[in-house]
Amino acid sequence: MNWIIDDIYSAIVQLKRWQTWLVIGLIGIFSGLAYLLVTFAFRTDAILIFLHRTAGACRELTNGTIIAMFCGMIFFLFTALLTLGEFQRYFQFKQQAAHHQTRQALTWGIVWGIAAVGIAVGALVFFSSYCR
């Protein structure tokens, strides 16, 4: 039973590191953006509109906009995962004192993070202009 206590202790030690809170914050930001996008996407669903389950009025989406939004959400998911992966690489290279790789991983992590937030904000702007 000592292994349970050791696992709890190691989890508490991990929560004292700033890297853990950075990753938790990134996951929280990406989850919040995804939640906002899903709420807007549900407002545009034809079946939910027909059943009167939505609380908003949106114009009907065309096939092109549906495909664009579907591809956009896939790219949002991929860029969010790439951001988390690059920050993981950054922390790993920082422990190994690999300065060039550390700087490169941090740069790519920031670039992918900006791309992910940009895709999500672009989709939110599109939905907010598309729905009342």
Coordinates of C-alpha atoms in Angstrom, one line a residue:
M1 CA 0.0 0.0 0.0
N2 CA 3.0 2.3 0.2
W3 CA 3.0 2.7 -3.5
I4 CA -0.3 4.6 -3.3
I5 CA 1.2 7.1 -0.9
D6 CA 4.3 7.4 -3.1
D7 CA 2.1 8.1 -6.1
I8 CA 0.1 10.7 -4.3
Y9 CA 3.3 12.4 -3.0
S10 CA 4.8 12.4 -6.5
A11 CA 1.5 14.0 -7.9
I12 CA 1.7 16.7 -5.2
V13 CA 5.4 17.3 -6.1
Q14 CA 4.4 17.7 -9.8
L15 CA 1.7 20.2 -8.9
K16 CA 4.4 22.4 -7.4
R17 CA 6.2 22.8 -10.7
W18 CA 5.3 25.7 -13.0
Q19 CA 5.5 23.5 -16.1
T20 CA 2.6 21.5 -14.9
W21 CA 0.5 24.6 -14.4
L22 CA 1.4 25.9 -17.8
V23 CA 0.3 22.7 -19.5
I24 CA -2.9 22.6 -17.4
G25 CA -3.5 26.3 -18.4
L26 CA -3.0 25.5 -22.1
I27 CA -5.4 22.5 -21.9
G28 CA -7.9 24.8 -20.2
I29 CA -7.6 27.5 -22.9
F30 CA -8.0 25.0 -25.7
S31 CA -10.9 23.3 -23.9
G32 CA -12.6 26.6 -23.3
L33 CA -12.3 27.6 -26.9
A34 CA -13.6 24.2 -28.1
Y35 CA -16.5 24.5 -25.7
L36 CA -17.4 27.9 -27.2
L37 CA -17.2 26.6 -30.7
V38 CA -19.3 23.5 -29.9
T39 CA -22.1 25.7 -28.4
F40 CA -22.1 27.8 -31.6
A41 CA -22.0 24.7 -33.8
F42 CA -25.0 23.2 -32.0
R43 CA -26.9 26.4 -32.8
T44 CA -26.4 25.8 -36.5
D45 CA -27.4 22.1 -36.4
A46 CA -30.5 21.6 -38.6
I47 CA -31.9 18.7 -36.6
L48 CA -31.7 20.7 -33.3
I49 CA -33.3 23.7 -35.0
F50 CA -36.1 21.5 -36.2
L51 CA -36.7 20.0 -32.8
H52 CA -36.5 23.5 -31.2
R53 CA -33.6 22.5 -28.9
T54 CA -31.4 25.5 -29.7
A55 CA -31.5 28.9 -28.1
G56 CA -30.4 30.9 -31.1
A57 CA -31.2 31.7 -34.7
C58 CA -28.6 31.0 -37.3
R59 CA -28.8 31.1 -41.1
E60 CA -28.6 27.7 -42.8
L61 CA -25.0 26.6 -43.6
T62 CA -24.1 25.7 -47.2
N63 CA -22.0 22.7 -48.0
G64 CA -18.9 24.8 -48.5
T65 CA -19.1 26.4 -45.1
I66 CA -19.8 23.1 -43.4
I67 CA -16.7 21.6 -45.1
A68 CA -14.6 24.6 -44.2
M69 CA -15.8 24.5 -40.5
F70 CA -15.2 20.8 -40.3
C71 CA -11.6 21.1 -41.8
G72 CA -11.0 24.1 -39.5
M73 CA -11.9 22.2 -36.4
I74 CA -9.6 19.3 -37.4
F75 CA -6.8 21.8 -37.9
F76 CA -7.6 23.4 -34.6
L77 CA -7.3 20.0 -32.9
F78 CA -4.0 19.2 -34.6
T79 CA -2.5 22.5 -33.8
A80 CA -3.6 22.3 -30.2
L81 CA -1.9 18.9 -29.9
L82 CA 1.2 20.1 -31.7
T83 CA 1.4 23.0 -29.2
L84 CA 1.3 20.6 -26.2
G85 CA 3.8 18.3 -27.9
E86 CA 6.3 21.1 -28.6
F87 CA 6.0 22.4 -25.0
Q88 CA 6.7 18.8 -23.8
R89 CA 9.8 18.8 -26.1
Y90 CA 10.8 22.1 -24.7
F91 CA 10.7 20.9 -21.1
Q92 CA 12.6 17.7 -22.0
F93 CA 15.3 19.6 -23.9
K94 CA 15.6 22.1 -21.1
Q95 CA 16.3 19.3 -18.6
Q96 CA 19.0 18.0 -20.9
A97 CA 20.5 21.5 -21.4
A98 CA 20.2 21.3 -25.2
H99 CA 20.0 25.0 -25.7
H100 CA 19.5 25.1 -29.5
Q101 CA 16.8 22.4 -29.5
T102 CA 15.2 24.1 -26.4
R103 CA 14.9 27.4 -28.3
Q104 CA 13.6 25.7 -31.4
A105 CA 10.9 23.8 -29.5
L106 CA 9.8 26.9 -27.6
T107 CA 9.6 28.9 -30.9
W108 CA 7.5 26.1 -32.6
G109 CA 5.3 25.7 -29.5
I110 CA 4.5 29.4 -29.6
V111 CA 3.9 29.4 -33.3
W112 CA 1.5 26.4 -33.1
G113 CA -0.2 27.9 -30.1
I114 CA -0.9 31.1 -31.9
A115 CA -2.1 29.2 -34.9
A116 CA -4.5 27.1 -32.8
V117 CA -5.9 30.2 -31.0
G118 CA -6.1 32.0 -34.4
I119 CA -8.2 29.2 -35.9
A120 CA -10.5 29.1 -32.9
V121 CA -10.9 32.9 -32.8
G122 CA -11.6 32.9 -36.5
A123 CA -14.3 30.3 -36.1
L124 CA -15.8 32.2 -33.2
V125 CA -15.9 35.4 -35.3
F126 CA -17.5 33.5 -38.2
F127 CA -20.1 32.0 -35.9
S128 CA -20.9 35.2 -34.1
S129 CA -21.4 37.0 -37.4
Y130 CA -23.4 34.1 -38.8
C131 CA -25.7 33.7 -35.8
R132 CA -27.8 36.3 -34.0

